[in-house]
PDB file of C-alpha atoms in Angstrom:
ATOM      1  CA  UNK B   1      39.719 -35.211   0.113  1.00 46.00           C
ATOM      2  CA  UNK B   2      36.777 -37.244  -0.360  1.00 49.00           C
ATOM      3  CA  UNK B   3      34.471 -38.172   2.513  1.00 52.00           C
ATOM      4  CA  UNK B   4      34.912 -41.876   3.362  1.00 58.00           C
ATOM      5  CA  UNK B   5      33.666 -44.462   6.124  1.00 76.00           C
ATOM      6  CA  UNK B   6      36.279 -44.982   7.284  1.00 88.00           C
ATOM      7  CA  UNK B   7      38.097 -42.135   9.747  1.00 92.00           C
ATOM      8  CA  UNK B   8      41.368 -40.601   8.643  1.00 94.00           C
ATOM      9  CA  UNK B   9      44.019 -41.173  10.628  1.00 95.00           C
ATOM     10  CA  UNK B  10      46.538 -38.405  12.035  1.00 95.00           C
ATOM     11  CA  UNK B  11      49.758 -39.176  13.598  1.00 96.00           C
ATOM     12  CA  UNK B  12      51.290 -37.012  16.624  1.00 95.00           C
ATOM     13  CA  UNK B  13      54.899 -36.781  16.379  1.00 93.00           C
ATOM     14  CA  UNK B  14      57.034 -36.348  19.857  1.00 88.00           C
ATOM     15  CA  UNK B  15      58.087 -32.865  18.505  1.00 87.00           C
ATOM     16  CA  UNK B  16      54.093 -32.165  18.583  1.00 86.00           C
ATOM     17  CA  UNK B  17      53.433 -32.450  14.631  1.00 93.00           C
ATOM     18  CA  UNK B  18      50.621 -34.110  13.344  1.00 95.00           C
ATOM     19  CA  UNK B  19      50.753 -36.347  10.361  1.00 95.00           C
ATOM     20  CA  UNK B  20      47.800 -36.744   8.269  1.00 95.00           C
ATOM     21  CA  UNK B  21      48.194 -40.154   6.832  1.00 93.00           C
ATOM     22  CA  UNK B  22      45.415 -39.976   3.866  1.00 91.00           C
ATOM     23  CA  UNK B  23      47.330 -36.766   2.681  1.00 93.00           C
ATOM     24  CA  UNK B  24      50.712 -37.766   3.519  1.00 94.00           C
ATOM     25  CA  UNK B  25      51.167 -33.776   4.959  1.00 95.00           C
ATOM     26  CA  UNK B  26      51.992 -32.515   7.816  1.00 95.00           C
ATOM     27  CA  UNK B  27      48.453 -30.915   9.608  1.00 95.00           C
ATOM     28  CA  UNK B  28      47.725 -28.150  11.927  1.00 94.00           C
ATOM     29  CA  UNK B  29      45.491 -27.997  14.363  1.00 93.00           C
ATOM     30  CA  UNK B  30      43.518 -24.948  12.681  1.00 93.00           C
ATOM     31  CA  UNK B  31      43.484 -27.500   9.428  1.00 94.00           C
ATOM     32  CA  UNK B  32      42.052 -30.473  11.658  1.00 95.00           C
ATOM     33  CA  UNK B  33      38.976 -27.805  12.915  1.00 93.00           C
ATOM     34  CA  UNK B  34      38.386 -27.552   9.464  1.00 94.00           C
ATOM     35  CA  UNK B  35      37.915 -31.017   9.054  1.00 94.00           C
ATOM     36  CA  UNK B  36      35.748 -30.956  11.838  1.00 93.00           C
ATOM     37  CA  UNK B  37      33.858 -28.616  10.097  1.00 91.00           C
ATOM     38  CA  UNK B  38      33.581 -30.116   6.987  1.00 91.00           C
ATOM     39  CA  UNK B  39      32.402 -33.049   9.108  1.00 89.00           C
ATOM     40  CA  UNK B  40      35.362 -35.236   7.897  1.00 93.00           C
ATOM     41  CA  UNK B  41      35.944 -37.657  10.485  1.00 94.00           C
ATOM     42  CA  UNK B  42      39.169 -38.522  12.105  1.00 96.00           C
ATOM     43  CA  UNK B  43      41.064 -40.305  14.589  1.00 96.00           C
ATOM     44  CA  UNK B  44      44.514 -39.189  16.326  1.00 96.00           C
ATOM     45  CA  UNK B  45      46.918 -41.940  17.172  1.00 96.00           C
ATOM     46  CA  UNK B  46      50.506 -41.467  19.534  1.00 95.00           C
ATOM     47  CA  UNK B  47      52.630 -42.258  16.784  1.00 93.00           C
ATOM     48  CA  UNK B  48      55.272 -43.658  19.528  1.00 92.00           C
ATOM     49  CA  UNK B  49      52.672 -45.492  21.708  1.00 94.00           C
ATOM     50  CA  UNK B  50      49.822 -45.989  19.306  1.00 94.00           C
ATOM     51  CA  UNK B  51      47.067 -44.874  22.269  1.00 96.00           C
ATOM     52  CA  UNK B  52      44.466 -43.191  21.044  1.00 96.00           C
ATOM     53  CA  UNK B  53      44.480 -38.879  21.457  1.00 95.00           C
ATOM     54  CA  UNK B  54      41.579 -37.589  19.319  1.00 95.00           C
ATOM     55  CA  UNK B  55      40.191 -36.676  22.484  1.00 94.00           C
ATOM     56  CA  UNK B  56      42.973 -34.196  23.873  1.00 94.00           C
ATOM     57  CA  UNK B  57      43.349 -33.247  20.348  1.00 94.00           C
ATOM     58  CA  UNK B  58      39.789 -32.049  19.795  1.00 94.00           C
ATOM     59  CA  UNK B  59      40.318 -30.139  23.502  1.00 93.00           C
ATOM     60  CA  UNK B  60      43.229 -28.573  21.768  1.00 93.00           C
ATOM     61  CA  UNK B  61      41.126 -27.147  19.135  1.00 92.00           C
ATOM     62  CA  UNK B  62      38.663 -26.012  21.313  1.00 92.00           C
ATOM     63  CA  UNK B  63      40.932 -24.346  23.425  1.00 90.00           C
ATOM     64  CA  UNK B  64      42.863 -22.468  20.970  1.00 89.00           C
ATOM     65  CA  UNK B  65      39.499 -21.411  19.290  1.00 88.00           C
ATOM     66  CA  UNK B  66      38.429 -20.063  22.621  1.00 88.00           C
ATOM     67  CA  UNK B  67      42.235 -18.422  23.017  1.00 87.00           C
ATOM     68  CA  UNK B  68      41.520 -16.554  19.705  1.00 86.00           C
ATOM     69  CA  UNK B  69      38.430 -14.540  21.171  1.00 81.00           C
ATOM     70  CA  UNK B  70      35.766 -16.864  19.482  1.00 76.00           C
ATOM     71  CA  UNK B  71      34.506 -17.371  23.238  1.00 83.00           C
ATOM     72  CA  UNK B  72      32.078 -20.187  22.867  1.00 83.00           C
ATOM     73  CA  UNK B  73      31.631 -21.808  26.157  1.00 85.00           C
ATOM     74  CA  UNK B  74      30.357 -19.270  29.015  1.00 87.00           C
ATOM     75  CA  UNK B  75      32.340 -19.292  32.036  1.00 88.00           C
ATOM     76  CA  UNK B  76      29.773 -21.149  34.624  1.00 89.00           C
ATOM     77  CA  UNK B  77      29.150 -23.559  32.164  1.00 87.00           C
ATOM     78  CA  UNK B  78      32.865 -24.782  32.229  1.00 88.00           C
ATOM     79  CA  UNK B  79      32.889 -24.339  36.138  1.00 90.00           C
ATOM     80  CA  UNK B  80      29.882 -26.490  36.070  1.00 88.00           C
ATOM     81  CA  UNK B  81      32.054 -29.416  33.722  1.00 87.00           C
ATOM     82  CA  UNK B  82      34.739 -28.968  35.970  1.00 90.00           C
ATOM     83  CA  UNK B  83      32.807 -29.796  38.789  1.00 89.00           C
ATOM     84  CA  UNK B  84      31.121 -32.801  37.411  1.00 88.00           C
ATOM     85  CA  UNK B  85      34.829 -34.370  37.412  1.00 89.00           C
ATOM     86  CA  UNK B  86      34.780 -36.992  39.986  1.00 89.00           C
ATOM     87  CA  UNK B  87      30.883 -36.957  40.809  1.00 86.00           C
ATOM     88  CA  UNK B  88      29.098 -39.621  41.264  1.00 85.00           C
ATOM     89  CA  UNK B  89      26.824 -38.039  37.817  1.00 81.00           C
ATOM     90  CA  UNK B  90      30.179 -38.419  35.789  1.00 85.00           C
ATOM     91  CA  UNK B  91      29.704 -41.286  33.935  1.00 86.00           C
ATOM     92  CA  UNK B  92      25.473 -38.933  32.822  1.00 86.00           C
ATOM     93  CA  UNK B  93      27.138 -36.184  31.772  1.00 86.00           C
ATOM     94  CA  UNK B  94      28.858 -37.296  27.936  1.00 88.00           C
ATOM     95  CA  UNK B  95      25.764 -38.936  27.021  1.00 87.00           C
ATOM     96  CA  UNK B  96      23.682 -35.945  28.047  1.00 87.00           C
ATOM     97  CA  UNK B  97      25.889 -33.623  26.196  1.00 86.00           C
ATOM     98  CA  UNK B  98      26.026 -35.517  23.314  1.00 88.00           C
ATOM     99  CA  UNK B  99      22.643 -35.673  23.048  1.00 86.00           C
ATOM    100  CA  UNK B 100      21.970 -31.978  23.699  1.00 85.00           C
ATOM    101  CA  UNK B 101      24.367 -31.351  20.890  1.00 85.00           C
ATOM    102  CA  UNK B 102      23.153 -34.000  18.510  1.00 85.00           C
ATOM    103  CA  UNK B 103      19.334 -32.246  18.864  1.00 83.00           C
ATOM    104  CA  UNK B 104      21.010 -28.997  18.570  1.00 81.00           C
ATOM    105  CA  UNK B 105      22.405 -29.441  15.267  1.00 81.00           C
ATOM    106  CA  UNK B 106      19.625 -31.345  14.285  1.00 82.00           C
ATOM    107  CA  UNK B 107      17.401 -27.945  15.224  1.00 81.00           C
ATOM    108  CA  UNK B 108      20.198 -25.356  14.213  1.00 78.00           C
ATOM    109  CA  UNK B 109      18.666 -24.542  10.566  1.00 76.00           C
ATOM    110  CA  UNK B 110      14.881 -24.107  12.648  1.00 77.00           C
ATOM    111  CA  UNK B 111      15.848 -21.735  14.994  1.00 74.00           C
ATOM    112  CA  UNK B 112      17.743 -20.227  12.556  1.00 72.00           C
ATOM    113  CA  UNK B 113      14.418 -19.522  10.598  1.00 75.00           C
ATOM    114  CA  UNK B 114      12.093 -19.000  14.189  1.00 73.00           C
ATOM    115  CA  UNK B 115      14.760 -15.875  14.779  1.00 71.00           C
ATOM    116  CA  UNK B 116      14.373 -14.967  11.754  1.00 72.00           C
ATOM    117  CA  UNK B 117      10.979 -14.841  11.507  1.00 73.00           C
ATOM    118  CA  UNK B 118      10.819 -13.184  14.929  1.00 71.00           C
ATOM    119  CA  UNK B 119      12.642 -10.833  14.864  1.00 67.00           C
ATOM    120  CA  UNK B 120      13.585  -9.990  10.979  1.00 64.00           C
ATOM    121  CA  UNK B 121      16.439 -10.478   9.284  1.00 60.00           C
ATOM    122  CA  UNK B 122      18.778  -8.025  11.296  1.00 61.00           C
ATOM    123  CA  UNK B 123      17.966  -9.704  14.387  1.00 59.00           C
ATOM    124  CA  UNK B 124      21.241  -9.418  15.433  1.00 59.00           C
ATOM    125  CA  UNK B 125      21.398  -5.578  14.500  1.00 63.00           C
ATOM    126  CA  UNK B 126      18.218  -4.835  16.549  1.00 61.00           C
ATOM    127  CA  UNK B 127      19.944  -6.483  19.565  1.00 62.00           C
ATOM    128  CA  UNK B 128      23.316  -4.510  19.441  1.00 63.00           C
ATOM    129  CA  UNK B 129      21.392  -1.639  19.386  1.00 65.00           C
ATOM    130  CA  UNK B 130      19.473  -2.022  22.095  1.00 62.00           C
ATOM    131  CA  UNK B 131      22.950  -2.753  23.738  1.00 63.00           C
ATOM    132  CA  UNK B 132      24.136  -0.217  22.836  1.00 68.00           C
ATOM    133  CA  UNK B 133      21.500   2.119  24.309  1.00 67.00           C
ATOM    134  CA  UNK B 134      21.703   0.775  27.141  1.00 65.00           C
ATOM    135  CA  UNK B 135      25.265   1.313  27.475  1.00 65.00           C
ATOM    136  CA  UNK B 136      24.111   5.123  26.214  1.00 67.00           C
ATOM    137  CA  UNK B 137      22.188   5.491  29.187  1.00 63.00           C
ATOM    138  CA  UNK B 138      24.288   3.717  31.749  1.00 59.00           C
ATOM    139  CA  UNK B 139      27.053   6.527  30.891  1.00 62.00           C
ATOM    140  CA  UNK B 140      24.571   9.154  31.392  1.00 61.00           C
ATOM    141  CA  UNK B 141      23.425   7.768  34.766  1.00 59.00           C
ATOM    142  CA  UNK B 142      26.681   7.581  35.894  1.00 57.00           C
ATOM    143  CA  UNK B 143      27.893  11.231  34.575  1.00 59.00           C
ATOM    144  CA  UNK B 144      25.403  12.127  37.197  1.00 57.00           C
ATOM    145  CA  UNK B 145      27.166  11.115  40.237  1.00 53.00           C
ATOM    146  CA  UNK B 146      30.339  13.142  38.596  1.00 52.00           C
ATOM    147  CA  UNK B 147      29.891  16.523  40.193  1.00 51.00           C
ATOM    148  CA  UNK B 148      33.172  18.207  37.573  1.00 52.00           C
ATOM    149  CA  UNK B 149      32.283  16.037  34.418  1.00 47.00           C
ATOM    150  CA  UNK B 150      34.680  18.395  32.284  1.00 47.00           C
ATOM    151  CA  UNK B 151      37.427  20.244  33.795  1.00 47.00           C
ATOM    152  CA  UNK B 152      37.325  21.843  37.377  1.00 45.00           C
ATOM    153  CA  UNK B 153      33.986  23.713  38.099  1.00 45.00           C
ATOM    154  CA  UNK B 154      33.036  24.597  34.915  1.00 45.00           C
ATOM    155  CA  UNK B 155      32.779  23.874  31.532  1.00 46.00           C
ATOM    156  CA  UNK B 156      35.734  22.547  29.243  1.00 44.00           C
ATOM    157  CA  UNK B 157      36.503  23.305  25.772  1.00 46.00           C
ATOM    158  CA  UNK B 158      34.376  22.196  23.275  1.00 46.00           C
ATOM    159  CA  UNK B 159      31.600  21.257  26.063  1.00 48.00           C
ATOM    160  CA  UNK B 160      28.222  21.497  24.993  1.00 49.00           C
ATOM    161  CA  UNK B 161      26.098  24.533  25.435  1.00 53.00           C
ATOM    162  CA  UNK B 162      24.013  25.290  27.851  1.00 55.00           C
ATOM    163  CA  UNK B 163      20.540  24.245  26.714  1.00 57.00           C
ATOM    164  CA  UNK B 164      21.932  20.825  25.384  1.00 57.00           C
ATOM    165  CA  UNK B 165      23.681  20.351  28.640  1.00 55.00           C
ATOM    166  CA  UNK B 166      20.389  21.680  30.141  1.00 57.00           C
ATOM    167  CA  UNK B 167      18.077  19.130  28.308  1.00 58.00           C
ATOM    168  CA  UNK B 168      20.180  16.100  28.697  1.00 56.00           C
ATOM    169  CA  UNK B 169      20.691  16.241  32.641  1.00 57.00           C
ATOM    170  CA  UNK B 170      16.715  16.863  32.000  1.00 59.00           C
ATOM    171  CA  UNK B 171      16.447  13.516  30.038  1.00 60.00           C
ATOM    172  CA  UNK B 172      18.763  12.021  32.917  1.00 60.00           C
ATOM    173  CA  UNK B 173      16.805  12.801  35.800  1.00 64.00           C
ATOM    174  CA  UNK B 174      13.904  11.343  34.196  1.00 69.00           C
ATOM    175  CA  UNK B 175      15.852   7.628  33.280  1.00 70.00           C
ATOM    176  CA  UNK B 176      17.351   7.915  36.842  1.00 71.00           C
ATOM    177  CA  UNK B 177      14.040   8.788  38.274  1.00 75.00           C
ATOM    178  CA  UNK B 178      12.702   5.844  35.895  1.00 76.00           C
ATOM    179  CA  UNK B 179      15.436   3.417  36.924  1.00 72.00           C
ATOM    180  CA  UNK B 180      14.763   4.330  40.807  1.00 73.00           C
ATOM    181  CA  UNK B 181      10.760   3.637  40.677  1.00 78.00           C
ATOM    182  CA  UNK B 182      11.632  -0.126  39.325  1.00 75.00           C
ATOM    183  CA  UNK B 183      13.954  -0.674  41.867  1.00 74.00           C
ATOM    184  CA  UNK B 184      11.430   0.249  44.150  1.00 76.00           C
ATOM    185  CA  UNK B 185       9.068  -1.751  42.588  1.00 76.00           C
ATOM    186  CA  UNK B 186      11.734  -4.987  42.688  1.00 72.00           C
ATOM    187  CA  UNK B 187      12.208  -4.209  46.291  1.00 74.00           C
ATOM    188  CA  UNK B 188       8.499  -4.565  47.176  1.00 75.00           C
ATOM    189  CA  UNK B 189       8.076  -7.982  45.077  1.00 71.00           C
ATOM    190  CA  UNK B 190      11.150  -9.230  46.948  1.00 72.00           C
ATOM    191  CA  UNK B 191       9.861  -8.008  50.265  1.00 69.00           C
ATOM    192  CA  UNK B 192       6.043  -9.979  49.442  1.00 69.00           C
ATOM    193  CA  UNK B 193       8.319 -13.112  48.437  1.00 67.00           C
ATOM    194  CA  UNK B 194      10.329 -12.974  51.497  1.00 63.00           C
ATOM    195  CA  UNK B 195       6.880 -12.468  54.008  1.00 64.00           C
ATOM    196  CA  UNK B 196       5.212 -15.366  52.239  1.00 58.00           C
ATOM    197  CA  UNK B 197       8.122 -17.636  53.151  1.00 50.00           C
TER     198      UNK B 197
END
């Protein structure tokens, strides 16, 4: 459907079904988050009342996008909304996130590029990896602490041999030694914040 100026209007039925009046079909919301998308504007009436819904119906969407694993709002930042309800900083906070969302897609194709420039084309690649070795040696620090890692007191079938077993509780040590000198050195930053305080 062609873009007009003026919004199209959906209908919600009492049994929950939305009516898209331009179309004269029946809509879901999956179909009105496409719209969205498209940037095809649109309003949501009460078909019984006539009082305007587009707001609980855009909640809806984002709520079953968020239900489907596409997790786009972090947790604190929701307890952070939620908390705003009632304030006295209520009435700020719409015009404040419009407006951070209104620069943000007016930005979105420039920090596309900056990444990209930054950090290559598989910017996104370079940072699961680095996840990923971190997870790497997270599981090695904490096969330390397991005194049996396969089988009681010995090794299990299919272990490793000896020199590979040898060399990697070698490579351990030295993240776990690694990983114990910056705590230290945390704990003596902390400990010059707290006496200047």
């Amino acid at each position: 459907m062609a873009k007009t100026n003026e919004p199209t209007i959906i209908k919600k039925y009492a049994n929950r079904r939305l009516y898209n009046t331009g179309t004269s079909t029946y809509v879901t919301l999956e179909d009105l988050a496409v719209m969205v998308k498209g940037e095809e504007d649109f309003v949501v009436f009460d078909a019984k009342s006539g009082d305007d819904i587009t707001r609980s119906v855009l909640t809806q969407i984002i709520f079953e996008q968020e239900s489907k694993g596409q997790n786009l709002l972090p947790v604190t930042f929701l307890r952070q909304l939620i908390r705003f309800y009632g304030d006295s900083m209520q009435g700020l906070v719409p015009s404040f996130l419009e407006y951070s969302m209104t620069s943000l897609t007016k930005e979105q194709e420039k920090l596309r590029s900056q990444m990209s420039e930054a950090f290559g084309a598989t910017a996104f690649d370079a940072i699961e990896d680095q996840v990923k070795r971190n997870t790497e040696m997270f599981e090695r620090a904490m096969k330390m602490f397991m005194p049996f890692p396969a089988g009681e007191g010995g090794t299990a079938e299919g272990s490793e041999p000896a020199a590979d077993t040898a060399k990697k509780e070698k490579s351990d040590s030295g993240d776990l030694d690694q990983m114990k000198r910056q705590l230290e050195e945390m704990q003596k930053k902390i400990n010059k914040l707290t006496d200047k305080s």
